[in-house]
Structure formats: C-alpha cells, structure tokens
CSV table of C-alpha atoms in Angstrom, one decimal:
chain,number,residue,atom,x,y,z
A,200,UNK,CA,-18.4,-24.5,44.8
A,201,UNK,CA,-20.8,-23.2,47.1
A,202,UNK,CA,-22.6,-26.0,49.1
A,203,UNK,CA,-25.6,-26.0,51.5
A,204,UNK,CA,-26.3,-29.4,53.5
A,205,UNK,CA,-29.2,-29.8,55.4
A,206,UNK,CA,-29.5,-32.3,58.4
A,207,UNK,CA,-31.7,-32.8,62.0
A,208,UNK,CA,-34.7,-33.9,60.2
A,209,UNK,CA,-36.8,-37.0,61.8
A,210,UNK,CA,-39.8,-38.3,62.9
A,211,UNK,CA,-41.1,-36.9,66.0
A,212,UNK,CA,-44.2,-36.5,68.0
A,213,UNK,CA,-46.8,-33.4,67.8
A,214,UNK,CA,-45.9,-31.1,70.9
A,215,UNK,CA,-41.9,-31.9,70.7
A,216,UNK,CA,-38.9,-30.3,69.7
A,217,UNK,CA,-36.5,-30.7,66.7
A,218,UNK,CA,-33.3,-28.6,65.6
A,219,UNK,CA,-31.9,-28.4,62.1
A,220,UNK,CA,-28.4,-27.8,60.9
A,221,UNK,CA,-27.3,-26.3,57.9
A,222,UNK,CA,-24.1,-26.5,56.9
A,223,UNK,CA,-22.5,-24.1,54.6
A,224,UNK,CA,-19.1,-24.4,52.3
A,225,UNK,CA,-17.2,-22.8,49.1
A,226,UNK,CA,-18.1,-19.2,50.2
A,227,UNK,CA,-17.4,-17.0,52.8
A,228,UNK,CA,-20.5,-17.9,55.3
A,229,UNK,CA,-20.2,-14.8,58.1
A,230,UNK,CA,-20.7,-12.4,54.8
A,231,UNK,CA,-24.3,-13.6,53.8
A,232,UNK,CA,-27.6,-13.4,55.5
A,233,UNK,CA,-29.3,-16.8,55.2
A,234,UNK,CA,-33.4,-18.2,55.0
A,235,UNK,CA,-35.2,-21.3,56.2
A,236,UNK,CA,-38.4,-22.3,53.3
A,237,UNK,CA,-40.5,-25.0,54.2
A,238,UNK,CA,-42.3,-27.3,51.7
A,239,UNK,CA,-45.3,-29.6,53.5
A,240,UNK,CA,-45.6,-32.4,51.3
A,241,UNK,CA,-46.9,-31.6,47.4
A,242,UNK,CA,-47.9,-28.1,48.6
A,243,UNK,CA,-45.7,-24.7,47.4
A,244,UNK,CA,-42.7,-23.3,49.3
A,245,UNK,CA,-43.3,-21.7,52.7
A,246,UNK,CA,-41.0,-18.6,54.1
A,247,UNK,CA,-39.8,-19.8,57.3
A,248,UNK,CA,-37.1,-17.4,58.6
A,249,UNK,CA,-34.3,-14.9,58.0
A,250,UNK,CA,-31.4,-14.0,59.8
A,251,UNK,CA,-28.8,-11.5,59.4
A,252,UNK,CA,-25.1,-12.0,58.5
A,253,UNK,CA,-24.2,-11.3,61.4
A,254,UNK,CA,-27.0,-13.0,63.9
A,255,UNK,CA,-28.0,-9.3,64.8
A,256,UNK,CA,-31.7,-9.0,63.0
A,257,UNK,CA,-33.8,-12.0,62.7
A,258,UNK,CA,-37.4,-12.1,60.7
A,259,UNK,CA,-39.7,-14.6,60.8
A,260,UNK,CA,-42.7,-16.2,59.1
A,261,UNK,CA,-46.5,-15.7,61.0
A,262,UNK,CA,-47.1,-19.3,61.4
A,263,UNK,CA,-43.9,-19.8,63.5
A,264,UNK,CA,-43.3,-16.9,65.2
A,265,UNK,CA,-42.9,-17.5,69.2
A,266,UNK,CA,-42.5,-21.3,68.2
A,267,UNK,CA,-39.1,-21.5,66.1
A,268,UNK,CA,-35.7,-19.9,66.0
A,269,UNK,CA,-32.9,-19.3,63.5
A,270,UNK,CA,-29.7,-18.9,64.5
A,271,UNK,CA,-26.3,-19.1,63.3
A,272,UNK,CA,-22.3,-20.0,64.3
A,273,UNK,CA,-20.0,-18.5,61.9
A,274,UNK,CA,-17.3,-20.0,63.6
A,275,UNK,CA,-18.5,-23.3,62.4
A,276,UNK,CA,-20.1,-22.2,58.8
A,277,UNK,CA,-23.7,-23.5,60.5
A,278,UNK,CA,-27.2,-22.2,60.2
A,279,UNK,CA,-29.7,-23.6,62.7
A,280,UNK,CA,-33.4,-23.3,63.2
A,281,UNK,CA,-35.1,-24.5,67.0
A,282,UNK,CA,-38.5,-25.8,66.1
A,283,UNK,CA,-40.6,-25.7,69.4
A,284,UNK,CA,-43.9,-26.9,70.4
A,285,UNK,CA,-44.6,-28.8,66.6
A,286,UNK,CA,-47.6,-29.6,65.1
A,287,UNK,CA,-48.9,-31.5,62.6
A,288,UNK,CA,-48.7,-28.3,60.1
A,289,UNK,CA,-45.1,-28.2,60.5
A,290,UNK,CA,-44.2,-31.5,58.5
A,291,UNK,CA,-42.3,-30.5,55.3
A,292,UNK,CA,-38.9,-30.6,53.7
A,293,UNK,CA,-37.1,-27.7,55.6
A,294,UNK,CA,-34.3,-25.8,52.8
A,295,UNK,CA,-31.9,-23.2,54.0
A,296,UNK,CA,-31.1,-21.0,51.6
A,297,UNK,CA,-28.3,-18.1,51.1
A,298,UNK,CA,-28.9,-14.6,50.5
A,299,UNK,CA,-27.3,-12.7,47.4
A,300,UNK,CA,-27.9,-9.5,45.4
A,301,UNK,CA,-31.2,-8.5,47.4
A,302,UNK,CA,-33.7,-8.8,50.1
A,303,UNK,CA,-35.5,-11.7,48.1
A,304,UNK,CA,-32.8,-12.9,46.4
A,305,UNK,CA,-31.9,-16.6,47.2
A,306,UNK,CA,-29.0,-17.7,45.0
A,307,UNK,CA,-28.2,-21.4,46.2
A,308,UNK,CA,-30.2,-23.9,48.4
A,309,UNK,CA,-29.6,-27.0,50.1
A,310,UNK,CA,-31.1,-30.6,49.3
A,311,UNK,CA,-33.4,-30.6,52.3
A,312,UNK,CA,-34.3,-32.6,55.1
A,313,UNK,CA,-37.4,-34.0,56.4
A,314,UNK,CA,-39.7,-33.5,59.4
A,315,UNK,CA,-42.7,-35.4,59.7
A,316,UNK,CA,-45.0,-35.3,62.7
A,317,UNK,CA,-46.7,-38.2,64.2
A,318,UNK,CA,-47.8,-39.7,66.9
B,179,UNK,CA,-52.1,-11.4,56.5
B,180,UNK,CA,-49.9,-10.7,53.0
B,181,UNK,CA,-51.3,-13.1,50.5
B,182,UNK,CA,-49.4,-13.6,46.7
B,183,UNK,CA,-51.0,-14.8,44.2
B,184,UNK,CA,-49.9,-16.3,40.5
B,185,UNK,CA,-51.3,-18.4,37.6
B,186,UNK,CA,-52.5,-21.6,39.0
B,187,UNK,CA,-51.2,-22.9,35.6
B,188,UNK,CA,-50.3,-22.4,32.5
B,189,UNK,CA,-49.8,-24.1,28.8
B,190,UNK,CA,-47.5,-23.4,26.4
B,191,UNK,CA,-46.2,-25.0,23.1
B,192,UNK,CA,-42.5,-25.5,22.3
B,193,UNK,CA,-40.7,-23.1,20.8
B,194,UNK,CA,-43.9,-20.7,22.2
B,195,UNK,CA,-43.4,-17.5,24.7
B,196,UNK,CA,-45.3,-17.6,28.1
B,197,UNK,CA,-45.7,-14.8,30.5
B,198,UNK,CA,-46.5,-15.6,34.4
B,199,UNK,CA,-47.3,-13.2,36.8
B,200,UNK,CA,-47.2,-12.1,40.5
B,201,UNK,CA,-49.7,-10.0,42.5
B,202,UNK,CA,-49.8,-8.9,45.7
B,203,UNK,CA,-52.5,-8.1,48.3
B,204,UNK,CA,-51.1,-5.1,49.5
B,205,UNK,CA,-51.4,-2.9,46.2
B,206,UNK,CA,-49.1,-3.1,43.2
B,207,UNK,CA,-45.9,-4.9,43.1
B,208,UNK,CA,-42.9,-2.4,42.7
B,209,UNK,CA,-39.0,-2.8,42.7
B,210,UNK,CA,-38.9,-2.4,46.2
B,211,UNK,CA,-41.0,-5.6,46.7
B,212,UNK,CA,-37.2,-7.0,45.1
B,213,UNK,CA,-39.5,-9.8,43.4
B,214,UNK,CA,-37.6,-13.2,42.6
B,215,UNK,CA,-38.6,-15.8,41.0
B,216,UNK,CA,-37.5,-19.9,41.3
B,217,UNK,CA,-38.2,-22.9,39.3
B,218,UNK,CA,-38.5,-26.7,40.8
B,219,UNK,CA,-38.7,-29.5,39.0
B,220,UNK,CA,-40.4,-32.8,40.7
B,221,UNK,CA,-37.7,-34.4,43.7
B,222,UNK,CA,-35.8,-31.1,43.5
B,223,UNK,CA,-34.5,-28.1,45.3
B,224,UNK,CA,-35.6,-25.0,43.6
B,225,UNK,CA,-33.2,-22.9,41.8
B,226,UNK,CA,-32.8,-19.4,41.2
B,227,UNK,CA,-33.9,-17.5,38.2
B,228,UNK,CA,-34.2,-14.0,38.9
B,229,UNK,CA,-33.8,-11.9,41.4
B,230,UNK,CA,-34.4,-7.7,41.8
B,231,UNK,CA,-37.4,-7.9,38.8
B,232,UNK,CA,-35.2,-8.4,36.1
B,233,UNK,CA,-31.8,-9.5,37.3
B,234,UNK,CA,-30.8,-12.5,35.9
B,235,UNK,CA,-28.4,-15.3,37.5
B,236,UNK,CA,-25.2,-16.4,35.4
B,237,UNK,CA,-26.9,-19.8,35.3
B,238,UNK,CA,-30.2,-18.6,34.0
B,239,UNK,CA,-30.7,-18.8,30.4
B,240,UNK,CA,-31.3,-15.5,28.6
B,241,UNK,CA,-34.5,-16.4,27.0
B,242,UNK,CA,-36.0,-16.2,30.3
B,243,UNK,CA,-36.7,-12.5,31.6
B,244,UNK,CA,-38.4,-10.9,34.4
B,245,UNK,CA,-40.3,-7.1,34.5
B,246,UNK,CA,-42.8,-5.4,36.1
B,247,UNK,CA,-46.2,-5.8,34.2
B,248,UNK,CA,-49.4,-3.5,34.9
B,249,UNK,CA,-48.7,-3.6,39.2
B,250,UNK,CA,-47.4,-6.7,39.2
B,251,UNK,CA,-44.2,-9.1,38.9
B,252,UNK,CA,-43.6,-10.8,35.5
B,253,UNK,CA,-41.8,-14.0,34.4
B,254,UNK,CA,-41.4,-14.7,30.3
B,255,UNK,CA,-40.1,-17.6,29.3
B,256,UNK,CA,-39.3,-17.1,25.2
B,257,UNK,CA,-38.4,-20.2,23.0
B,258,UNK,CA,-40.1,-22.6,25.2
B,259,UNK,CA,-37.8,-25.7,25.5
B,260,UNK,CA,-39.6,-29.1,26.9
B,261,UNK,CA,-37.3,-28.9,30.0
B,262,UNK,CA,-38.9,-25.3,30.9
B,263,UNK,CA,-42.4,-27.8,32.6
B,264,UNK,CA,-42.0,-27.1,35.6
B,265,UNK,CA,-43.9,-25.0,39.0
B,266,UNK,CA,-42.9,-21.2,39.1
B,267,UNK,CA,-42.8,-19.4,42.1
B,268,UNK,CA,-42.4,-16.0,42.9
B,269,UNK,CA,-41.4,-14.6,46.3
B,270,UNK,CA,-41.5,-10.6,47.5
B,271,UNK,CA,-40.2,-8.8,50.0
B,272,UNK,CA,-42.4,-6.8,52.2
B,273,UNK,CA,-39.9,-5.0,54.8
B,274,UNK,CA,-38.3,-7.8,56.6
B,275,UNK,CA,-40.8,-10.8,56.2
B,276,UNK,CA,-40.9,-12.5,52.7
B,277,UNK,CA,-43.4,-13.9,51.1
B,278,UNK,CA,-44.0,-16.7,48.6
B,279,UNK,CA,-46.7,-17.2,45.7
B,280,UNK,CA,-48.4,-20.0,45.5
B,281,UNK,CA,-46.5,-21.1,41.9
B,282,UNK,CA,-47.3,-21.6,38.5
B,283,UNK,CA,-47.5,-25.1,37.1
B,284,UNK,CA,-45.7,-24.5,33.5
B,285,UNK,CA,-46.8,-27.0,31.2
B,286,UNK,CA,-44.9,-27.6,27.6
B,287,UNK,CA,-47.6,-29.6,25.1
C-alpha cells in the first residue's frame, strides 16, 4: 500500500534552518511528481512546492520562494524540502503529497510533521 | 497574487444534497484549472475526492460528484451522511503553481 512518512519537524528559532524528509513506499517513487502543503495551526492548507518526477522542473509557492527548496533522491524513495531563513509564518504541519491523474491531483498524503518557530 | 475563494460554510440536513463551490480571481474556472477537491476531518490528513472536475477516486463514494457550475468549480455531496461534517477544500492549477481555497466548513444538522 502506498505510504508517505513525514519526519525533520522541530522546534527551532526564527532566522534558522530546518530540512524535512519524506519518505515514500508501495509505489514506484521515481514515476510520480510529488507536493509539499503546509497547514499553520487551525488555518486552511497552504501549497508549498512541486517537483518533477524526475527533479528536473521545480514550482514553488510566493511566500517561499528564494527561502525553501524541494528536492528529491529516487535512489532512496525520499522527498525533501530545505527551509531557509524561517519565520514565524512558517509554523505548520508540513504534508508531502504524491501526484496522480493530473496537475492538481494529489492522490495520497503523509501524516505530517511539525515546525514551530520560537524563540 | 491568485486568490480562491469558496463557501465559508455551509449546513446541510442528513439524507439532504449540498453543493460547494470554487472561484477564482483570474476569470472563470475551466478544466484546464484540473480543479480537485479534499476533505479533512479534525487531527487528520486530508484525503482525496476528486480530481480533473469530475474524476472521482476508487475510494470516493459515488454520491459525491464534482462539475463545473456557472465559471466555477463544484462539489455535490447527495445523501448527506453525518460523517460527510467536515472542511472542503478545493485546489487549482494555474500553470505550474497551485493554489488552494480557503475550505468549506460542511456542517450535517
């Protein structure tokens, strides 16, 4: 069954850095073009960031463009997103999510995991 | 700066049909926006209902339908059940950036 598991998430300090993992199983990964969505706490879900099946084209929210950046190792099944220079806007429960069927079309998602900023 | 909007919330009695919507700043929503649309329940991940206007997942329930309503992007959910109360959001592509309504709070009473 296809899985996606979130991890990475923490507590850190406004200014900082943070990467998240996503890690994929029960479908072939290096096929599929995969999102970040962000949720800040009891607000709606946020489009973070796209990235190709492949790595090759990458699209990313407003909000955190120049700041964060997806990537991806299909040799290891992983989806990652580099969150630079945070602020306080950025806490939320980060999902990844896979692509299927079309450009909008995100079939499964992970549990989530947590980034809260504070000083 | 894209904005999407939807029904802030909406009522509905069992067994009742509701229709939720999804507009876009841009102009009218078409199939090339490829709208989908995702329930989440309290302490959950979203899931999936549709995706491409009206394509439907093989775990969403066929009394739930999606369309293209007067420029924008419908939801219906038909025989209401008390586990449809839930938030509804929709999300449409615009040409490599996606973007996500606000959501709908569904509520069964």
């Amino acid at each position: 069954q296809v899985q996606l598991v979130e991890s990475g998430g923490g507590v850190v300090q406004p200014g900082r850095s943070l990467r998240l993992s996503c890690t994929a199983s029960g479908f072939t990964f290096s096929s599929y073009a995969m999102h970040w969505v962000r949720q800040a706490p009891g607000k709606g879900l946020e489009w973070v960031a796209v990235i190709s099946y492949d790595g090759s084209k990458k699209d990313y929210a407003e909000p955190v463009k120049g700041r964060f950046i997806i990537s991806r190792d299909n040799s290891k099944n992983t989806l990652y997103l580099q969150l630079d220079r945070l602020t306080n806007d950025d806490t939320a429960e980060y999902y990844c999510a896979r692509e299927s069927g079309s450009p909008a079309g995100l079939d499964y998602w992970g549990q989530g995991t947590r980034v809260t900023l504070s000083s | 700066q894209t904005v999407v909007t939807q029904e802030a919330s909406l009522t509905v009695s069992p067994g009742g049909t509701v229709t939720l919507t999804c507009a876009s700043s841009t102009g009218a929503v078409t199939r090339n926006h490829y709208p989908s649309w995702f329930q989440q329940k309290p302490g959950q991940s979203p899931r999936a209902l549709i995706y491409s206007t009206v394509n439907r997942y093989s775990w969403t329930p066929a009394r739930v339908s999606g369309s293209l309503l007067g420029g924008k992007a419908a939801l219906t959910l038909s025989d209401v059940q008390p586990e449809d109360e839930a938030e509804y959001y929709c999300l449409l592509f615009y040409s490599g950036a996606r973007v996500f309504g606000p959501g709908t709070q569904v509520t069964v009473l």
